[in-house]
mmCIF file of C-alpha atoms and ligand atoms in Angstrom:
data_model
loop_
_atom_site.group_PDB
_atom_site.id
_atom_site.type_symbol
_atom_site.label_atom_id
_atom_site.label_comp_id
_atom_site.label_asym_id
_atom_site.label_seq_id
_atom_site.Cartn_x
_atom_site.Cartn_y
_atom_site.Cartn_z
ATOM 1 C CA MET A 1 102.717 56.562 -186.762
ATOM 2 C CA LYS A 2 100.213 59.082 -186.252
ATOM 3 C CA ILE A 3 100.552 62.728 -184.990
ATOM 4 C CA THR A 4 97.426 64.422 -183.870
ATOM 5 C CA ILE A 5 97.507 68.316 -183.504
ATOM 6 C CA GLU A 6 94.455 70.108 -181.958
ATOM 7 C CA GLY A 7 93.935 73.773 -181.488
ATOM 8 C CA LEU A 8 97.705 74.427 -181.419
ATOM 9 C CA THR A 9 98.645 77.982 -180.707
ATOM 10 C CA LYS A 10 102.032 79.874 -180.244
ATOM 11 C CA VAL A 11 102.307 83.374 -179.000
ATOM 12 C CA TYR A 12 105.909 84.633 -178.543
ATOM 13 C CA LYS A 13 106.869 86.917 -175.701
ATOM 14 C CA ASN A 14 106.798 89.988 -177.877
ATOM 15 C CA GLY A 15 103.160 89.219 -178.772
ATOM 16 C CA ASN A 16 103.770 87.604 -182.223
ATOM 17 C CA ARG A 17 101.074 85.041 -182.939
ATOM 18 C CA ALA A 18 103.057 82.395 -184.891
ATOM 19 C CA LEU A 19 100.341 79.661 -184.716
ATOM 20 C CA LYS A 20 96.633 80.439 -184.473
ATOM 21 C CA GLY A 21 94.786 77.270 -183.623
ATOM 22 C CA VAL A 22 96.143 74.654 -185.932
ATOM 23 C CA ASP A 23 94.218 71.100 -186.236
ATOM 24 C CA LEU A 24 96.096 68.620 -188.290
ATOM 25 C CA GLU A 25 96.786 64.971 -188.510
ATOM 26 C CA ILE A 26 99.963 63.549 -189.869
ATOM 27 C CA GLY A 27 100.243 59.814 -190.784
ATOM 28 C CA SER A 28 103.135 57.637 -191.840
ATOM 29 C CA GLY A 29 105.173 58.200 -194.911
ATOM 30 C CA MET A 30 106.456 61.486 -196.278
ATOM 31 C CA PHE A 31 104.544 64.619 -195.183
ATOM 32 C CA GLY A 32 105.166 67.987 -196.587
ATOM 33 C CA LEU A 33 104.526 71.250 -194.787
ATOM 34 C CA LEU A 34 104.468 74.153 -197.176
ATOM 35 C CA GLY A 35 104.113 77.948 -196.688
ATOM 36 C CA PRO A 36 105.719 81.257 -197.287
ATOM 37 C CA ASN A 37 108.330 82.717 -194.948
ATOM 38 C CA GLY A 38 106.719 83.743 -191.604
ATOM 39 C CA ALA A 39 103.932 81.153 -192.055
ATOM 40 C CA GLY A 40 104.739 79.474 -188.773
ATOM 41 C CA LYS A 41 106.372 76.324 -190.157
ATOM 42 C CA SER A 42 109.521 76.532 -187.878
ATOM 43 C CA SER A 43 107.462 77.226 -184.944
ATOM 44 C CA LEU A 44 105.351 74.207 -185.482
ATOM 45 C CA MET A 45 108.489 72.162 -186.142
ATOM 46 C CA ARG A 46 110.155 73.344 -182.948
ATOM 47 C CA ILE A 47 107.043 72.416 -180.959
ATOM 48 C CA LEU A 48 106.821 68.962 -182.589
ATOM 49 C CA VAL A 49 110.460 68.261 -181.588
ATOM 50 C CA THR A 50 109.736 69.319 -178.009
ATOM 51 C CA LEU A 51 112.307 72.230 -178.142
ATOM 52 C CA MET A 52 109.591 74.727 -177.406
ATOM 53 C CA LYS A 53 106.254 74.520 -175.525
ATOM 54 C CA PRO A 54 103.027 75.450 -177.358
ATOM 55 C CA SER A 55 100.997 78.315 -175.801
ATOM 56 C CA GLY A 56 97.886 76.298 -176.190
ATOM 57 C CA GLY A 57 96.403 73.125 -177.798
ATOM 58 C CA LYS A 58 97.446 69.490 -177.692
ATOM 59 C CA VAL A 59 99.688 67.277 -179.614
ATOM 60 C CA THR A 60 100.032 63.496 -179.361
ATOM 61 C CA ILE A 61 102.314 61.256 -181.204
ATOM 62 C CA ASP A 62 101.115 57.723 -181.304
ATOM 63 C CA GLY A 63 99.049 58.504 -178.160
ATOM 64 C CA LEU A 64 102.013 59.947 -176.330
ATOM 65 C CA ASP A 65 101.356 63.572 -175.083
ATOM 66 C CA LEU A 66 103.925 65.964 -176.301
ATOM 67 C CA VAL A 67 104.279 67.951 -173.075
ATOM 68 C CA LYS A 68 103.671 65.153 -170.529
ATOM 69 C CA ASP A 69 105.724 62.393 -172.271
ATOM 70 C CA ARG A 70 108.404 64.583 -173.573
ATOM 71 C CA LYS A 71 111.293 62.183 -172.787
ATOM 72 C CA GLU A 72 109.832 59.234 -174.430
ATOM 73 C CA ILE A 73 108.775 61.175 -177.539
ATOM 74 C CA ARG A 74 112.201 62.580 -177.828
ATOM 75 C CA SER A 75 113.610 59.139 -178.069
ATOM 76 C CA GLN A 76 111.519 58.366 -181.104
ATOM 77 C CA LEU A 77 112.223 61.560 -182.915
ATOM 78 C CA GLY A 78 115.032 62.785 -185.118
ATOM 79 C CA TYR A 79 115.550 66.379 -186.049
ATOM 80 C CA LEU A 80 117.338 68.318 -188.752
ATOM 81 C CA PRO A 81 117.043 72.032 -187.905
ATOM 82 C CA GLN A 82 117.272 74.686 -190.457
ATOM 83 C CA ASP A 83 120.390 76.144 -189.220
ATOM 84 C CA PHE A 84 122.277 72.914 -188.337
ATOM 85 C CA ARG A 85 125.901 73.645 -187.260
ATOM 86 C CA PHE A 86 128.740 71.324 -186.986
ATOM 87 C CA PHE A 87 131.254 71.092 -184.153
ATOM 88 C CA SER A 88 134.265 72.534 -185.633
ATOM 89 C CA ASN A 89 137.386 70.263 -186.075
ATOM 90 C CA LEU A 90 135.467 67.006 -185.809
ATOM 91 C CA LYS A 91 135.968 64.568 -188.696
ATOM 92 C CA THR A 92 132.764 63.438 -190.395
ATOM 93 C CA TYR A 93 133.047 60.000 -188.782
ATOM 94 C CA GLU A 94 133.849 61.594 -185.332
ATOM 95 C CA PHE A 95 130.876 63.848 -185.583
ATOM 96 C CA LEU A 96 128.432 60.971 -186.320
ATOM 97 C CA ASP A 97 130.045 58.924 -183.503
ATOM 98 C CA TYR A 98 129.493 61.831 -181.131
ATOM 99 C CA ALA A 99 125.796 62.170 -182.293
ATOM 100 C CA ALA A 100 125.273 58.442 -181.759
ATOM 101 C CA ARG A 101 126.802 58.666 -178.237
ATOM 102 C CA LEU A 102 124.536 61.662 -177.451
ATOM 103 C CA ALA A 103 121.590 59.568 -178.581
ATOM 104 C CA GLY A 104 122.425 56.919 -175.998
ATOM 105 C CA MET A 105 124.445 54.367 -178.074
ATOM 106 C CA LYS A 106 126.938 53.273 -175.297
ATOM 107 C CA LYS A 107 128.705 50.048 -176.808
ATOM 108 C CA SER A 108 131.448 51.220 -179.053
ATOM 109 C CA LYS A 109 131.289 48.124 -181.155
ATOM 110 C CA LEU A 110 127.567 48.466 -181.977
ATOM 111 C CA ARG A 111 128.071 52.236 -182.414
ATOM 112 C CA LYS A 112 130.879 51.734 -184.896
ATOM 113 C CA ASN A 113 128.776 49.449 -186.936
ATOM 114 C CA ALA A 114 125.765 51.760 -186.877
ATOM 115 C CA VAL A 115 127.968 54.800 -187.834
ATOM 116 C CA ASP A 116 129.632 52.989 -190.724
ATOM 117 C CA GLU A 117 126.269 51.726 -191.954
ATOM 118 C CA MET A 118 124.753 55.312 -191.867
ATOM 119 C CA LEU A 119 127.716 56.841 -193.496
ATOM 120 C CA GLU A 120 127.215 54.324 -196.335
ATOM 121 C CA ASN A 121 123.503 54.999 -196.556
ATOM 122 C CA VAL A 122 123.945 58.795 -196.960
ATOM 123 C CA GLY A 123 126.916 58.290 -199.308
ATOM 124 C CA LEU A 124 129.547 59.835 -197.075
ATOM 125 C CA PHE A 125 131.691 56.680 -196.213
ATOM 126 C CA GLU A 126 134.477 57.967 -198.604
ATOM 127 C CA ALA A 127 134.352 61.285 -196.807
ATOM 128 C CA ARG A 128 134.469 59.800 -193.324
ATOM 129 C CA ASP A 129 137.950 61.368 -192.548
ATOM 130 C CA ARG A 130 137.194 64.820 -193.852
ATOM 131 C CA LYS A 131 136.439 67.548 -191.381
ATOM 132 C CA ALA A 132 132.759 67.996 -191.108
ATOM 133 C CA ASN A 133 132.770 71.703 -191.375
ATOM 134 C CA LYS A 134 134.675 71.486 -194.624
ATOM 135 C CA LEU A 135 132.179 69.389 -196.460
ATOM 136 C CA SER A 136 130.063 70.763 -199.352
ATOM 137 C CA GLY A 137 126.561 72.114 -198.521
ATOM 138 C CA GLY A 138 124.905 68.947 -199.923
ATOM 139 C CA MET A 139 127.195 66.749 -197.889
ATOM 140 C CA LYS A 140 126.546 68.629 -194.718
ATOM 141 C CA ARG A 141 122.914 68.338 -195.146
ATOM 142 C CA ARG A 142 123.464 64.508 -195.752
ATOM 143 C CA LEU A 143 125.411 64.326 -192.535
ATOM 144 C CA GLY A 144 122.590 66.338 -190.852
ATOM 145 C CA ILE A 145 120.090 63.613 -191.934
ATOM 146 C CA ALA A 146 122.499 60.898 -190.847
ATOM 147 C CA GLN A 147 122.680 62.347 -187.249
ATOM 148 C CA ALA A 148 118.829 62.635 -187.187
ATOM 149 C CA LEU A 149 118.582 59.064 -188.181
ATOM 150 C CA ILE A 150 121.300 57.360 -186.122
ATOM 151 C CA ASN A 151 119.080 56.475 -183.321
ATOM 152 C CA ASN A 152 116.492 54.688 -185.467
ATOM 153 C CA PRO A 153 113.740 57.196 -184.866
ATOM 154 C CA LYS A 154 110.140 56.513 -185.910
ATOM 155 C CA VAL A 155 109.868 59.977 -187.400
ATOM 156 C CA ILE A 156 112.265 62.617 -188.408
ATOM 157 C CA ILE A 157 111.468 66.233 -188.820
ATOM 158 C CA VAL A 158 113.422 68.146 -191.409
ATOM 159 C CA ASP A 159 113.284 71.930 -191.606
ATOM 160 C CA GLU A 160 113.997 73.699 -195.039
ATOM 161 C CA PRO A 161 116.478 71.069 -195.877
ATOM 162 C CA THR A 162 117.280 72.066 -199.587
ATOM 163 C CA THR A 163 117.549 75.829 -199.112
ATOM 164 C CA GLY A 164 120.894 76.806 -200.610
ATOM 165 C CA LEU A 165 121.567 73.534 -202.434
ATOM 166 C CA ASP A 166 122.289 73.478 -206.018
ATOM 167 C CA PRO A 167 119.653 71.490 -208.247
ATOM 168 C CA GLU A 168 121.839 68.320 -208.378
ATOM 169 C CA GLU A 169 122.367 68.278 -204.649
ATOM 170 C CA ARG A 170 118.741 69.102 -203.996
ATOM 171 C CA ILE A 171 117.531 66.096 -206.075
ATOM 172 C CA ARG A 172 120.077 63.820 -204.514
ATOM 173 C CA PHE A 173 118.839 64.973 -201.091
ATOM 174 C CA ARG A 174 115.244 64.452 -201.932
ATOM 175 C CA ASN A 175 116.005 60.898 -203.244
ATOM 176 C CA LEU A 176 117.779 60.224 -199.963
ATOM 177 C CA LEU A 177 114.748 61.200 -197.971
ATOM 178 C CA SER A 178 112.388 59.069 -200.065
ATOM 179 C CA SER A 179 114.710 56.082 -199.739
ATOM 180 C CA PHE A 180 114.464 56.406 -195.868
ATOM 181 C CA SER A 181 110.726 56.830 -196.115
ATOM 182 C CA ALA A 182 110.548 53.598 -198.183
ATOM 183 C CA LYS A 183 112.429 51.820 -195.328
ATOM 184 C CA GLY A 184 109.660 52.896 -192.948
ATOM 185 C CA VAL A 185 110.737 56.090 -191.337
ATOM 186 C CA SER A 186 108.123 58.844 -191.258
ATOM 187 C CA ILE A 187 109.344 61.982 -192.474
ATOM 188 C CA ILE A 188 107.994 65.619 -191.918
ATOM 189 C CA LEU A 189 109.475 68.047 -194.358
ATOM 190 C CA SER A 190 109.034 71.709 -193.865
ATOM 191 C CA THR A 191 109.745 73.871 -196.852
ATOM 192 C CA HIS A 192 108.873 77.025 -198.914
ATOM 193 C CA ILE A 193 110.049 75.240 -201.943
ATOM 194 C CA VAL A 194 107.123 73.677 -203.920
ATOM 195 C CA GLY A 195 109.344 71.192 -205.700
ATOM 196 C CA ASP A 196 110.525 69.534 -202.521
ATOM 197 C CA ILE A 197 107.020 68.444 -201.857
ATOM 198 C CA SER A 198 105.719 67.676 -205.541
ATOM 199 C CA SER A 199 108.388 65.143 -206.041
ATOM 200 C CA THR A 200 108.329 63.354 -202.682
ATOM 201 C CA CYS A 201 105.267 63.805 -200.512
ATOM 202 C CA LYS A 202 101.944 61.808 -200.413
ATOM 203 C CA ASN A 203 100.422 64.248 -198.120
ATOM 204 C CA MET A 204 100.776 67.865 -197.366
ATOM 205 C CA ALA A 205 99.633 70.810 -195.476
ATOM 206 C CA LEU A 206 99.693 74.618 -196.279
ATOM 207 C CA LEU A 207 100.311 77.079 -193.519
ATOM 208 C CA ASN A 208 99.882 80.799 -193.906
ATOM 209 C CA ARG A 209 100.028 83.482 -191.261
ATOM 210 C CA GLY A 210 99.841 80.905 -188.588
ATOM 211 C CA GLU A 211 96.841 79.247 -189.989
ATOM 212 C CA LEU A 212 96.217 75.919 -191.603
ATOM 213 C CA VAL A 213 94.810 76.685 -195.068
ATOM 214 C CA PHE A 214 94.892 73.293 -196.805
ATOM 215 C CA ALA A 215 95.539 69.722 -195.818
ATOM 216 C CA GLY A 216 95.311 66.790 -198.235
ATOM 217 C CA SER A 217 97.279 65.192 -201.206
ATOM 218 C CA PRO A 218 99.383 67.420 -203.556
ATOM 219 C CA GLU A 219 97.044 66.000 -206.347
ATOM 220 C CA SER A 220 93.881 67.352 -204.632
ATOM 221 C CA LEU A 221 95.470 70.874 -204.401
ATOM 222 C CA VAL A 222 96.417 70.593 -208.020
ATOM 223 C CA LYS A 223 92.791 69.606 -208.891
ATOM 224 C CA GLU A 224 91.493 72.724 -207.400
ATOM 225 C CA CYS A 225 93.224 74.962 -209.963
ATOM 226 C CA GLU A 226 92.341 72.951 -213.065
ATOM 227 C CA GLY A 227 91.044 75.382 -215.570
ATOM 228 C CA SER A 228 92.952 78.328 -214.273
ATOM 229 C CA VAL A 229 96.369 77.950 -215.588
ATOM 230 C CA TRP A 230 97.124 79.570 -219.006
ATOM 231 C CA THR A 231 99.890 79.985 -221.578
ATOM 232 C CA ILE A 232 99.478 83.392 -223.286
ATOM 233 C CA GLN A 233 101.239 84.507 -226.361
ATOM 234 C CA ALA A 234 101.791 88.196 -225.923
ATOM 235 C CA ASN A 235 103.612 91.201 -227.520
ATOM 236 C CA GLN A 236 105.708 93.599 -225.466
ATOM 237 C CA LYS A 237 102.658 95.864 -224.717
ATOM 238 C CA GLU A 238 100.483 92.965 -223.663
ATOM 239 C CA TYR A 239 103.367 91.543 -221.791
ATOM 240 C CA LEU A 240 103.401 94.713 -219.531
ATOM 241 C CA GLU A 241 99.723 94.731 -219.074
ATOM 242 C CA ILE A 242 99.562 90.871 -218.233
ATOM 243 C CA ASN A 243 102.250 91.441 -215.581
ATOM 244 C CA GLU A 244 100.079 94.188 -213.985
ATOM 245 C CA LYS A 245 96.798 92.028 -214.129
ATOM 246 C CA PHE A 246 97.668 88.442 -213.301
ATOM 247 C CA PRO A 247 100.032 86.347 -211.167
ATOM 248 C CA VAL A 248 102.787 85.333 -213.650
ATOM 249 C CA ILE A 249 104.477 82.034 -213.230
ATOM 250 C CA SER A 250 107.048 82.078 -215.992
ATOM 251 C CA THR A 251 107.917 84.228 -219.025
ATOM 252 C CA ILE A 252 109.769 82.762 -221.982
ATOM 253 C CA PRO A 253 110.939 84.737 -225.074
ATOM 254 C CA ALA A 254 108.978 83.485 -228.075
ATOM 255 C CA ALA A 255 108.724 84.283 -231.837
ATOM 256 C CA ALA A 256 105.813 86.728 -231.372
ATOM 257 C CA GLY A 257 107.352 88.335 -228.303
ATOM 258 C CA TRP A 258 106.587 86.376 -225.016
ATOM 259 C CA GLU A 259 105.052 83.169 -223.902
ATOM 260 C CA ILE A 260 103.755 83.793 -220.420
ATOM 261 C CA GLN A 261 102.234 81.339 -217.933
ATOM 262 C CA VAL A 262 99.666 82.850 -215.687
ATOM 263 C CA VAL A 263 97.175 81.672 -213.065
ATOM 264 C CA ALA A 264 93.755 83.246 -213.468
ATOM 265 C CA ASP A 265 90.195 82.073 -213.782
ATOM 266 C CA ASN A 266 89.754 84.155 -216.711
ATOM 267 C CA ILE A 267 92.254 85.866 -219.144
ATOM 268 C CA ASN A 268 89.863 88.380 -220.639
ATOM 269 C CA GLY A 269 90.332 87.889 -224.349
ATOM 270 C CA TYR A 270 94.135 87.479 -224.468
ATOM 271 C CA ASN A 271 95.451 84.865 -226.876
ATOM 272 C CA GLY A 272 95.990 81.901 -224.532
ATOM 273 C CA GLN A 273 95.381 78.246 -224.042
ATOM 274 C CA LEU A 274 94.691 76.304 -220.763
ATOM 275 C CA ILE A 275 97.468 73.984 -219.667
ATOM 276 C CA THR A 276 97.657 71.093 -217.121
ATOM 277 C CA PRO A 277 98.465 72.528 -213.862
ATOM 278 C CA ASN A 278 101.259 71.359 -211.459
ATOM 279 C CA LEU A 279 101.746 71.937 -207.742
ATOM 280 C CA GLU A 280 103.534 75.201 -208.268
ATOM 281 C CA HIS A 281 100.592 76.571 -210.168
ATOM 282 C CA ALA A 282 98.164 75.157 -207.597
ATOM 283 C CA TYR A 283 100.130 76.886 -204.736
ATOM 284 C CA VAL A 284 100.213 80.232 -206.479
ATOM 285 C CA HIS A 285 96.402 79.821 -207.383
ATOM 286 C CA PHE A 286 95.552 78.996 -203.817
ATOM 287 C CA MET A 287 97.605 81.668 -202.247
ATOM 288 C CA GLU A 288 96.174 84.302 -204.650
ATOM 289 C CA ASN A 289 92.578 83.342 -203.916
ATOM 290 C CA LYS A 290 93.181 83.478 -200.267
ATOM 291 C CA LEU A 291 94.975 86.706 -200.479
ATOM 292 C CA GLN A 292 91.906 88.138 -202.204
ATOM 293 C CA GLN A 293 89.577 86.782 -199.531
ATOM 294 C CA TRP A 294 91.687 88.278 -196.832
ATOM 295 C CA THR A 295 91.832 91.662 -198.613
ATOM 296 C CA ASN A 296 88.132 91.682 -199.142
ATOM 297 C CA ALA A 297 87.359 90.520 -195.565
HETATM 298 P P1 ADP B 1 108.439 80.129 -191.022
HETATM 299 O O1 ADP B 1 109.122 79.061 -190.497
HETATM 300 O O2 ADP B 1 107.121 79.503 -191.843
HETATM 301 O O3 ADP B 1 109.149 81.122 -191.760
HETATM 302 P P2 ADP B 1 108.236 80.970 -188.259
HETATM 303 O O4 ADP B 1 107.680 79.974 -187.338
HETATM 304 O O5 ADP B 1 109.798 81.121 -188.262
HETATM 305 O O6 ADP B 1 107.730 80.804 -189.765
HETATM 306 O O7 ADP B 1 107.555 82.457 -187.848
HETATM 307 C C1 ADP B 1 106.238 82.704 -187.680
HETATM 308 C C2 ADP B 1 106.015 83.968 -187.129
HETATM 309 O O8 ADP B 1 106.539 84.067 -185.794
HETATM 310 C C3 ADP B 1 106.764 85.166 -187.811
HETATM 311 O O9 ADP B 1 105.985 86.217 -187.778
HETATM 312 C C4 ADP B 1 108.022 85.394 -187.024
HETATM 313 O O10 ADP B 1 108.472 86.550 -187.141
HETATM 314 C C5 ADP B 1 107.493 85.037 -185.649
HETATM 315 N N1 ADP B 1 108.668 84.411 -184.803
HETATM 316 C C6 ADP B 1 109.364 83.383 -185.086
HETATM 317 N N2 ADP B 1 110.215 83.128 -184.069
HETATM 318 C C7 ADP B 1 110.088 84.112 -183.166
HETATM 319 C C8 ADP B 1 110.557 84.374 -181.931
HETATM 320 N N3 ADP B 1 111.678 83.789 -181.386
HETATM 321 N N4 ADP B 1 110.227 85.543 -181.277
HETATM 322 C C9 ADP B 1 109.251 86.238 -181.601
HETATM 323 N N5 ADP B 1 108.608 86.080 -182.905
HETATM 324 C C10 ADP B 1 108.952 84.990 -183.664
#
């Protein structure tokens, strides 16, 4: 599976420029699209799933053109939107059966088998007779994935799937995505939560204000901030100064006052040690540098 995006732009009717010429290639496996709110992630997702037309540029999925071959592309795509809603009053089983019918599965015996198997795969078989709109947040999200996958798509696109889930459900959901990815389904995951990507994705892209600012592996983004993440031991006075001067990642009470993690190329004489960075550090570092470039430009 290969998605090629060239010079993609989106300008909304009110003049908002959500995408400003994005070039990106997305291959098989699990791909993460990261960026702050308003970066343009949902706009890109909606274009990829053919719900919205781009203003300019070109997208192909395995050689098929997103605009010209819309119907064919749709049959190969699954989508879990950010604000996925359930039809009230349908049981979990009925809901998935309905989604399967919409996806074109006509034969009821085959459909029943597919629905049962999918409910097993997402851990909802026991809940099959419960009303879909009464399920917990995590279960709803899993049912959302089930409906995206019921038609055996090549690729599924998942928009902000872990927002609002508690940590346990979040981990369970990530593991579920990984298990489908291992079975050969390509997954594009859009999120503003760094942890969603660091624990699952081989490749990623960073969007900001409608522009692609990074594409590569999470490891290569982390490499860019080696030598720029510090733990500083600080007293109360220093703590206040440091908060003013540097982007602070975390603050933990310690014997001498505070232990603070900051992202900075230089900590100007404070009592600190360099630490091994992770993706969250790298994201903050990258965005801070870009922000400075933009402000200076
Ligand atoms: P993200 O998903 O990263 O939060 P969006 O794609 O939702 O970003 O939004 C990108 C930009 O486009 C934002 O400035 C947002 O306000 C704007 N935008 C999104 N949807 C619309 C719309 N339907 N009409 C006008 N502007 C929009």
